[in-house]
């Protein structure tokens, strides 16, 4: 190994750790489908919070559109679905993705489920936890093009100010724990690329269709063997 | 030396991927939508934020982000201002051709509503046209 290679490897390692873990996914289907537009349907909520679904929906369009895709207006879409009698996001999630996509003219449909959105209080410490699953389905075939899962935990109460300071900060957090920064962080991690997220869409023309490394194909067209850990 | 340049470029690219730079001007869109969901009565602030985002993006000479003109048009539509909503649906469609199918539906809805007396303010929001 030349020193140049070592330097490159070290740089890559440093960058990778800086961006948290970067699991390698197979983007073959995603690239083949070439989605330009993404329909974000109302968020399904499996948490104990009654309001998390709408709150979380408000955090999705910006990071997704910034990846270079057309993102359908989430509030308009939600209201239209409600007018159609699909008030419960569970009904939308169980509906036929191809029919949904053709109704709205979308290339792909993004389904998000809140698995956890809660705060636990242990003495003077507050643990806020959010966990989400993200699934993107192709509008033409209904197949899963991409999926991800994120869990974020925030622990308060270990700050300075002695016991009194800790009690005060816990009380403030207990009154209104703020989930939104954690939710935004989860989205950022889920959508970043290079990383587990969305390769650049058509509105990032400099990177579009240039940033994805697909598995090498051998002469027969079959993917070459990948390490099992990937 | 060339290797160093490559490494430097790789690091710069990766770092810029970590530090988000926005391609669009979003203004207060997301926080206003959040507040609107938190307190649905507080609708004016949300509609105002949509309008401000559009105006600010125009002033900056930037493309209005995906969905914003459509959301603004729909807010007007929900308030019974069907005729005023039309140009916004049209603009979304022209700016973002991916929205054509949905915007054509919204335009037809608004045109149909525009020829009728406005619905009561508390009535159901404009229903999507029935599927054939």
Short mmCIF file of C-alpha atoms in Angstrom, two decimals:
data_model
loop_
_atom_site.label_atom_id
_atom_site.label_comp_id
_atom_site.label_asym_id
_atom_site.label_seq_id
_atom_site.Cartn_x
_atom_site.Cartn_y
_atom_site.Cartn_z
CA UNK A 1 0.00 0.00 0.00
CA UNK A 2 1.46 3.32 -0.97
CA UNK A 3 1.41 6.21 1.42
CA UNK A 4 -1.00 7.92 -0.92
CA UNK A 5 -3.46 5.09 -0.55
CA UNK A 6 -3.08 5.09 3.21
CA UNK A 7 -3.77 8.82 3.25
CA UNK A 8 -6.84 8.33 1.10
CA UNK A 9 -8.09 5.49 3.29
CA UNK A 10 -7.52 7.56 6.41
CA UNK A 11 -9.39 10.49 4.88
CA UNK A 12 -12.30 8.27 3.91
CA UNK A 13 -12.45 6.73 7.39
CA UNK A 14 -12.39 10.17 9.01
CA UNK A 15 -15.15 11.40 6.74
CA UNK A 16 -17.27 8.29 7.21
CA UNK A 17 -17.12 8.52 11.00
CA UNK A 18 -17.90 12.23 10.71
CA UNK A 19 -21.15 11.42 8.92
CA UNK A 20 -22.06 8.54 11.25
CA UNK A 21 -22.41 5.06 9.82
CA UNK A 22 -22.78 4.61 6.09
CA UNK A 23 -24.41 1.27 5.39
CA UNK A 24 -24.02 0.16 1.82
CA UNK A 25 -27.33 -0.39 0.13
CA UNK A 26 -28.16 -1.83 -3.23
CA UNK A 27 -29.37 1.08 -5.33
CA UNK A 28 -29.94 -0.97 -8.49
CA UNK A 29 -33.74 -0.73 -8.36
CA UNK A 30 -33.66 2.91 -7.32
CA UNK A 31 -31.42 3.88 -10.21
CA UNK A 32 -33.42 1.81 -12.69
CA UNK A 33 -36.69 3.44 -11.61
CA UNK A 34 -35.24 6.97 -11.96
CA UNK A 35 -37.88 8.68 -9.82
CA UNK A 36 -38.15 12.42 -10.42
CA UNK A 37 -41.09 13.08 -8.14
CA UNK A 38 -41.95 11.76 -4.69
CA UNK A 39 -45.38 11.68 -3.08
CA UNK A 40 -45.09 11.86 0.70
CA UNK A 41 -48.25 10.38 2.17
CA UNK A 42 -49.45 11.10 5.74
CA UNK A 43 -47.25 9.57 8.40
CA UNK A 44 -48.43 6.41 10.14
CA UNK A 45 -48.09 6.65 13.89
CA UNK A 46 -47.36 3.65 16.11
CA UNK A 47 -46.17 5.78 19.00
CA UNK A 48 -48.13 6.81 22.09
CA UNK A 49 -48.20 10.46 20.98
CA UNK A 50 -51.47 11.52 19.36
CA UNK A 51 -50.03 14.50 17.54
CA UNK A 52 -46.70 13.18 16.30
CA UNK A 53 -47.97 12.24 12.83
CA UNK A 54 -48.74 15.74 11.57
CA UNK A 55 -45.82 17.30 13.38
CA UNK A 56 -43.39 14.91 11.76
CA UNK A 57 -44.94 15.39 8.32
CA UNK A 58 -43.91 19.06 8.45
CA UNK A 59 -40.22 18.07 8.66
CA UNK A 60 -40.13 15.90 5.51
CA UNK A 61 -40.48 18.12 2.40
CA UNK A 62 -37.38 20.29 2.86
CA UNK A 63 -34.66 17.65 3.26
CA UNK A 64 -36.26 15.51 0.55
CA UNK A 65 -36.61 18.31 -1.99
CA UNK A 66 -33.09 19.43 -1.23
CA UNK A 67 -31.94 16.02 -2.47
CA UNK A 68 -33.13 17.12 -5.90
CA UNK A 69 -36.61 15.64 -6.24
CA UNK A 70 -39.98 17.18 -6.85
CA UNK A 71 -41.87 16.68 -3.59
CA UNK A 72 -45.63 16.94 -3.80
CA UNK A 73 -47.24 19.54 -1.51
CA UNK A 74 -47.69 17.47 1.66
CA UNK A 75 -50.53 19.45 3.20
CA UNK A 76 -52.55 19.59 -0.01
CA UNK A 77 -52.02 15.84 -0.51
CA UNK A 78 -53.09 15.11 3.06
CA UNK A 79 -56.27 17.17 2.70
CA UNK A 80 -57.19 15.57 -0.63
CA UNK A 81 -56.75 12.10 0.84
CA UNK A 82 -58.93 13.09 3.79
CA UNK A 83 -61.60 14.31 1.37
CA UNK A 84 -61.44 10.88 -0.23
CA UNK A 85 -62.22 9.33 3.14
CA UNK A 86 -58.64 8.32 3.86
CA UNK A 87 -58.46 10.15 7.17
CA UNK A 88 -56.36 7.47 8.79
CA UNK A 89 -52.78 7.27 7.50
CA UNK A 90 -53.04 3.51 8.04
CA UNK A 91 -55.65 3.37 5.27
CA UNK A 92 -53.35 5.27 2.92
CA UNK A 93 -50.40 3.04 3.75
CA UNK A 94 -52.42 -0.08 3.01
CA UNK A 95 -53.80 1.32 -0.26
CA UNK A 96 -52.36 0.26 -3.60
CA UNK A 97 -49.19 2.36 -4.17
CA UNK A 98 -49.59 2.22 -7.95
CA UNK A 99 -53.09 3.64 -7.76
CA UNK A 100 -51.97 6.37 -5.36
CA UNK A 101 -49.06 7.23 -7.64
CA UNK A 102 -51.23 7.42 -10.75
CA UNK A 103 -53.87 9.55 -9.00
CA UNK A 104 -51.26 12.16 -8.16
CA UNK A 105 -48.96 11.57 -11.13
CA UNK A 106 -46.06 10.60 -8.84
CA UNK A 107 -43.07 8.47 -9.77
CA UNK A 108 -42.62 7.11 -6.25
CA UNK A 109 -44.43 7.10 -2.91
CA UNK A 110 -42.69 7.62 0.43
CA UNK A 111 -44.24 5.88 3.42
CA UNK A 112 -43.05 6.94 6.84
CA UNK A 113 -43.98 5.27 10.11
CA UNK A 114 -43.29 6.64 13.57
CA UNK A 115 -42.27 3.74 15.75
CA UNK A 116 -41.35 5.71 18.82
CA UNK A 117 -41.90 9.30 19.95
CA UNK A 118 -41.78 9.50 23.71
CA UNK A 119 -40.11 10.95 26.76
CA UNK A 120 -39.18 8.98 29.85
CA UNK A 121 -38.35 10.62 33.15
CA UNK A 122 -35.87 8.99 35.45
CA UNK A 123 -35.21 11.13 38.52
CA UNK A 124 -33.92 14.37 37.07
CA UNK A 125 -33.07 12.99 33.66
CA UNK A 126 -35.31 13.07 30.64
CA UNK A 127 -34.78 10.63 27.79
CA UNK A 128 -36.48 11.67 24.58
CA UNK A 129 -36.58 8.95 21.93
CA UNK A 130 -37.80 9.01 18.35
CA UNK A 131 -37.66 6.13 15.87
CA UNK A 132 -38.87 6.10 12.28
CA UNK A 133 -39.03 3.79 9.32
CA UNK A 134 -38.95 5.15 5.78
CA UNK A 135 -40.02 3.11 2.74
CA UNK A 136 -39.99 4.38 -0.86
CA UNK A 137 -42.10 2.41 -3.33
CA UNK A 138 -42.05 2.61 -7.10
CA UNK A 139 -45.23 4.14 -8.50
CA UNK A 140 -45.21 1.91 -11.58
CA UNK A 141 -44.54 -1.48 -9.99
CA UNK A 142 -45.13 -0.99 -6.28
CA UNK A 143 -41.74 -2.54 -5.46
CA UNK A 144 -39.61 -1.15 -2.66
CA UNK A 145 -36.89 1.08 -4.11
CA UNK A 146 -35.29 2.18 -0.86
CA UNK A 147 -35.82 1.91 2.86
CA UNK A 148 -34.22 3.12 6.03
CA UNK A 149 -34.66 3.19 9.76
CA UNK A 150 -33.51 5.81 12.23
CA UNK A 151 -33.60 6.02 15.99
CA UNK A 152 -32.47 9.06 17.97
CA UNK A 153 -32.18 9.45 21.73
CA UNK A 154 -31.63 12.64 23.63
CA UNK A 155 -30.77 12.52 27.32
CA UNK A 156 -31.04 15.65 29.39
CA UNK A 157 -30.23 16.24 33.02
CA UNK A 158 -26.51 15.60 32.91
CA UNK A 159 -25.75 19.27 32.34
CA UNK A 160 -24.02 21.60 34.79
CA UNK A 161 -25.54 23.84 37.41
CA UNK A 162 -25.55 21.21 40.15
CA UNK A 163 -28.64 19.39 41.33
CA UNK A 164 -30.82 22.49 41.25
CA UNK A 165 -29.85 23.30 37.68
CA UNK A 166 -30.55 19.72 36.66
CA UNK A 167 -33.97 19.80 38.32
CA UNK A 168 -34.86 23.00 36.53
CA UNK A 169 -33.77 21.76 33.12
CA UNK A 170 -35.66 18.50 33.64
CA UNK A 171 -38.79 20.41 34.63
CA UNK A 172 -38.59 22.57 31.56
CA UNK A 173 -38.11 19.58 29.34
CA UNK A 174 -40.87 17.68 31.11
CA UNK A 175 -43.32 20.50 30.47
CA UNK A 176 -42.72 20.44 26.74
CA UNK A 177 -40.10 18.07 25.45
CA UNK A 178 -39.09 19.26 22.02
CA UNK A 179 -39.01 16.38 19.60
CA UNK A 180 -38.53 18.41 16.47
CA UNK A 181 -34.73 18.81 16.53
CA UNK A 182 -34.38 15.06 16.99
CA UNK A 183 -36.88 14.39 14.22
CA UNK A 184 -34.98 16.68 11.86
CA UNK A 185 -31.71 15.01 12.75
CA UNK A 186 -33.23 11.60 12.00
CA UNK A 187 -34.39 12.82 8.58
CA UNK A 188 -31.02 14.33 7.80
CA UNK A 189 -29.30 11.04 8.59
CA UNK A 190 -31.85 8.98 6.69
CA UNK A 191 -31.65 11.08 3.53
CA UNK A 192 -27.96 12.01 3.26
CA UNK A 193 -25.99 10.60 0.35
CA UNK A 194 -23.27 9.36 0.23
CA UNK A 195 -24.82 7.55 3.14
CA UNK A 196 -28.01 5.58 3.62
CA UNK A 197 -30.16 8.14 1.83
CA UNK A 198 -31.31 9.41 -1.54
CA UNK A 199 -28.87 9.71 -4.40
CA UNK A 200 -29.12 13.09 -6.09
CA UNK A 201 -32.34 13.68 -7.96
CA UNK A 202 -32.77 15.50 -11.28
CA UNK A 203 -32.76 18.91 -9.59
CA UNK A 204 -29.19 18.33 -8.47
CA UNK A 205 -27.95 18.15 -12.05
CA UNK A 206 -24.24 18.18 -11.14
CA UNK A 207 -24.57 14.90 -9.24
CA UNK A 208 -27.64 13.34 -10.84
CA UNK A 209 -26.85 9.85 -12.13
CA UNK A 210 -23.17 10.33 -11.32
CA UNK A 211 -23.07 9.76 -7.59
CA UNK A 212 -24.18 6.13 -7.34
CA UNK A 213 -21.75 3.23 -7.47
CA UNK A 214 -23.69 0.14 -8.46
CA UNK A 215 -22.28 -3.34 -7.78
CA UNK A 216 -19.93 -4.47 -10.57
CA UNK A 217 -21.58 -6.67 -13.16
CA UNK A 218 -19.68 -9.58 -14.69
CA UNK A 219 -20.01 -10.65 -18.32
CA UNK A 220 -23.13 -12.73 -17.64
CA UNK A 221 -24.88 -9.70 -16.18
CA UNK A 222 -25.00 -11.19 -12.69
CA UNK A 223 -23.66 -9.03 -9.91
CA UNK A 224 -20.23 -10.04 -8.73
CA UNK A 225 -20.14 -11.46 -5.26
CA UNK A 226 -20.30 -8.85 -2.55
CA UNK A 227 -18.92 -9.33 0.95
CA UNK A 228 -21.66 -10.78 3.14
CA UNK A 229 -21.44 -7.93 5.61
CA UNK A 230 -22.63 -5.50 2.98
CA UNK B 1 0.55 15.69 -5.41
CA UNK B 2 -2.30 14.71 -7.67
CA UNK B 3 -3.38 12.15 -5.08
CA UNK B 4 -3.57 14.88 -2.49
CA UNK B 5 -5.78 16.94 -4.69
CA UNK B 6 -8.10 13.95 -5.09
CA UNK B 7 -8.17 13.33 -1.34
CA UNK B 8 -8.80 17.00 -0.70
CA UNK B 9 -11.66 17.04 -3.18
CA UNK B 10 -13.12 13.86 -1.68
CA UNK B 11 -13.02 15.34 1.81
CA UNK B 12 -14.51 18.62 0.66
CA UNK B 13 -17.30 16.81 -1.15
CA UNK B 14 -18.02 14.60 1.83
CA UNK B 15 -17.93 17.51 4.27
CA UNK B 16 -20.31 19.52 2.16
CA UNK B 17 -22.61 16.48 2.18
CA UNK B 18 -22.54 16.54 5.99
CA UNK B 19 -23.18 20.27 6.25
CA UNK B 20 -26.49 20.90 4.52
CA UNK B 21 -26.58 23.77 2.06
CA UNK B 22 -30.05 24.59 0.88
CA UNK B 23 -30.74 24.78 -2.82
CA UNK B 24 -33.98 26.64 -2.28
CA UNK B 25 -35.22 29.48 -0.17
CA UNK B 26 -37.78 27.91 2.19
CA UNK B 27 -38.34 30.81 4.59
CA UNK B 28 -40.54 29.82 7.52
CA UNK B 29 -42.42 27.15 5.57
CA UNK B 30 -41.70 24.14 7.78
CA UNK B 31 -42.06 25.85 11.14
CA UNK B 32 -45.27 27.56 9.97
CA UNK B 33 -46.72 24.23 8.83
CA UNK B 34 -45.77 22.71 12.17
CA UNK B 35 -47.46 25.56 14.04
CA UNK B 36 -50.52 25.18 11.82
CA UNK B 37 -50.78 21.50 12.72
CA UNK B 38 -50.16 22.32 16.38
CA UNK B 39 -52.88 24.95 16.40
CA UNK B 40 -55.17 24.60 13.34
CA UNK B 41 -57.01 27.81 14.30
CA UNK B 42 -53.81 29.69 13.63
CA UNK B 43 -54.17 29.45 9.89
CA UNK B 44 -53.33 32.96 8.84
CA UNK B 45 -49.71 32.71 9.94
CA UNK B 46 -49.28 29.60 7.82
CA UNK B 47 -50.78 31.17 4.71
CA UNK B 48 -48.75 34.32 5.29
CA UNK B 49 -45.55 32.27 5.60
CA UNK B 50 -46.25 30.59 2.24
CA UNK B 51 -46.76 33.96 0.59
CA UNK B 52 -43.63 35.41 2.21
CA UNK B 53 -41.55 32.42 1.10
CA UNK B 54 -42.67 32.96 -2.50
CA UNK B 55 -41.98 36.71 -2.41
CA UNK B 56 -38.58 36.28 -0.79
CA UNK B 57 -37.54 33.59 -3.27
CA UNK B 58 -38.55 35.93 -6.10
CA UNK B 59 -36.54 38.76 -4.61
CA UNK B 60 -33.52 36.49 -4.35
CA UNK B 61 -34.02 35.52 -7.98
CA UNK B 62 -34.46 31.88 -6.94
CA UNK B 63 -36.92 29.24 -8.04
CA UNK B 64 -39.81 28.89 -5.60
CA UNK B 65 -39.33 25.49 -3.89
CA UNK B 66 -41.43 22.47 -4.93
CA UNK B 67 -44.97 22.49 -3.60
CA UNK B 68 -45.04 26.01 -2.17
CA UNK B 69 -47.10 27.68 -4.93
CA UNK B 70 -49.48 24.70 -4.86
CA UNK B 71 -49.87 24.93 -1.08
CA UNK B 72 -50.52 28.65 -1.34
CA UNK B 73 -53.07 28.14 -4.11
CA UNK B 74 -54.77 25.45 -2.07
CA UNK B 75 -54.92 27.72 0.99
CA UNK B 76 -56.75 30.31 -1.13
CA UNK B 77 -59.00 27.58 -2.55
CA UNK B 78 -59.90 26.43 0.98
CA UNK B 79 -60.82 30.00 1.84
CA UNK B 80 -63.27 30.04 -1.02
CA UNK B 81 -61.07 32.09 -3.33
CA UNK B 82 -61.15 29.59 -6.16
CA UNK B 83 -60.47 32.12 -8.91
CA UNK B 84 -57.44 33.48 -7.06
CA UNK B 85 -56.06 29.98 -6.55
CA UNK B 86 -55.90 29.25 -10.28
CA UNK B 87 -52.71 31.18 -11.17
CA UNK B 88 -50.85 29.50 -8.32
CA UNK B 89 -51.75 26.00 -9.48
CA UNK B 90 -50.76 27.09 -12.97
CA UNK B 91 -47.46 28.43 -11.73
CA UNK B 92 -46.65 25.24 -9.80
CA UNK B 93 -47.28 23.28 -12.98
CA UNK B 94 -45.08 25.54 -15.08
CA UNK B 95 -42.27 25.62 -12.54
CA UNK B 96 -42.42 21.90 -11.77
CA UNK B 97 -43.74 19.80 -14.68
CA UNK B 98 -43.79 16.73 -12.37
CA UNK B 99 -46.86 18.28 -10.73
CA UNK B 100 -48.86 18.39 -13.99
CA UNK B 101 -51.34 15.57 -13.25
CA UNK B 102 -52.21 16.91 -9.80
CA UNK B 103 -52.23 20.57 -10.81
CA UNK B 104 -54.51 19.86 -13.78
CA UNK B 105 -56.97 18.32 -11.30
CA UNK B 106 -56.67 21.28 -8.98
CA UNK B 107 -57.17 23.70 -11.87
CA UNK B 108 -60.31 21.85 -12.97
CA UNK B 109 -61.60 21.83 -9.38
CA UNK B 110 -60.94 25.53 -9.01
CA UNK B 111 -62.57 26.36 -12.35
CA UNK B 112 -65.65 24.36 -11.40
CA UNK B 113 -65.77 25.98 -7.96
CA UNK B 114 -65.13 29.40 -9.44
CA UNK B 115 -68.41 29.27 -11.34
CA UNK B 116 -70.35 28.44 -8.18
CA UNK B 117 -71.00 30.59 -5.12
CA UNK B 118 -68.17 30.15 -2.59
CA UNK B 119 -68.79 27.48 0.05
CA UNK B 120 -69.35 28.44 3.67
CA UNK B 121 -66.02 29.16 5.35
CA UNK B 122 -66.44 26.24 7.74
CA UNK B 123 -67.47 23.77 5.05
CA UNK B 124 -65.41 20.84 3.93
CA UNK B 125 -62.27 21.73 2.07
CA UNK B 126 -62.45 21.41 -1.70
CA UNK B 127 -62.93 17.79 -2.54
CA UNK B 128 -60.79 16.24 -5.19
CA UNK B 129 -62.73 15.49 -8.28
CA UNK B 130 -64.26 12.04 -8.26
CA UNK B 131 -62.24 9.46 -10.10
CA UNK B 132 -63.79 8.16 -13.27
#
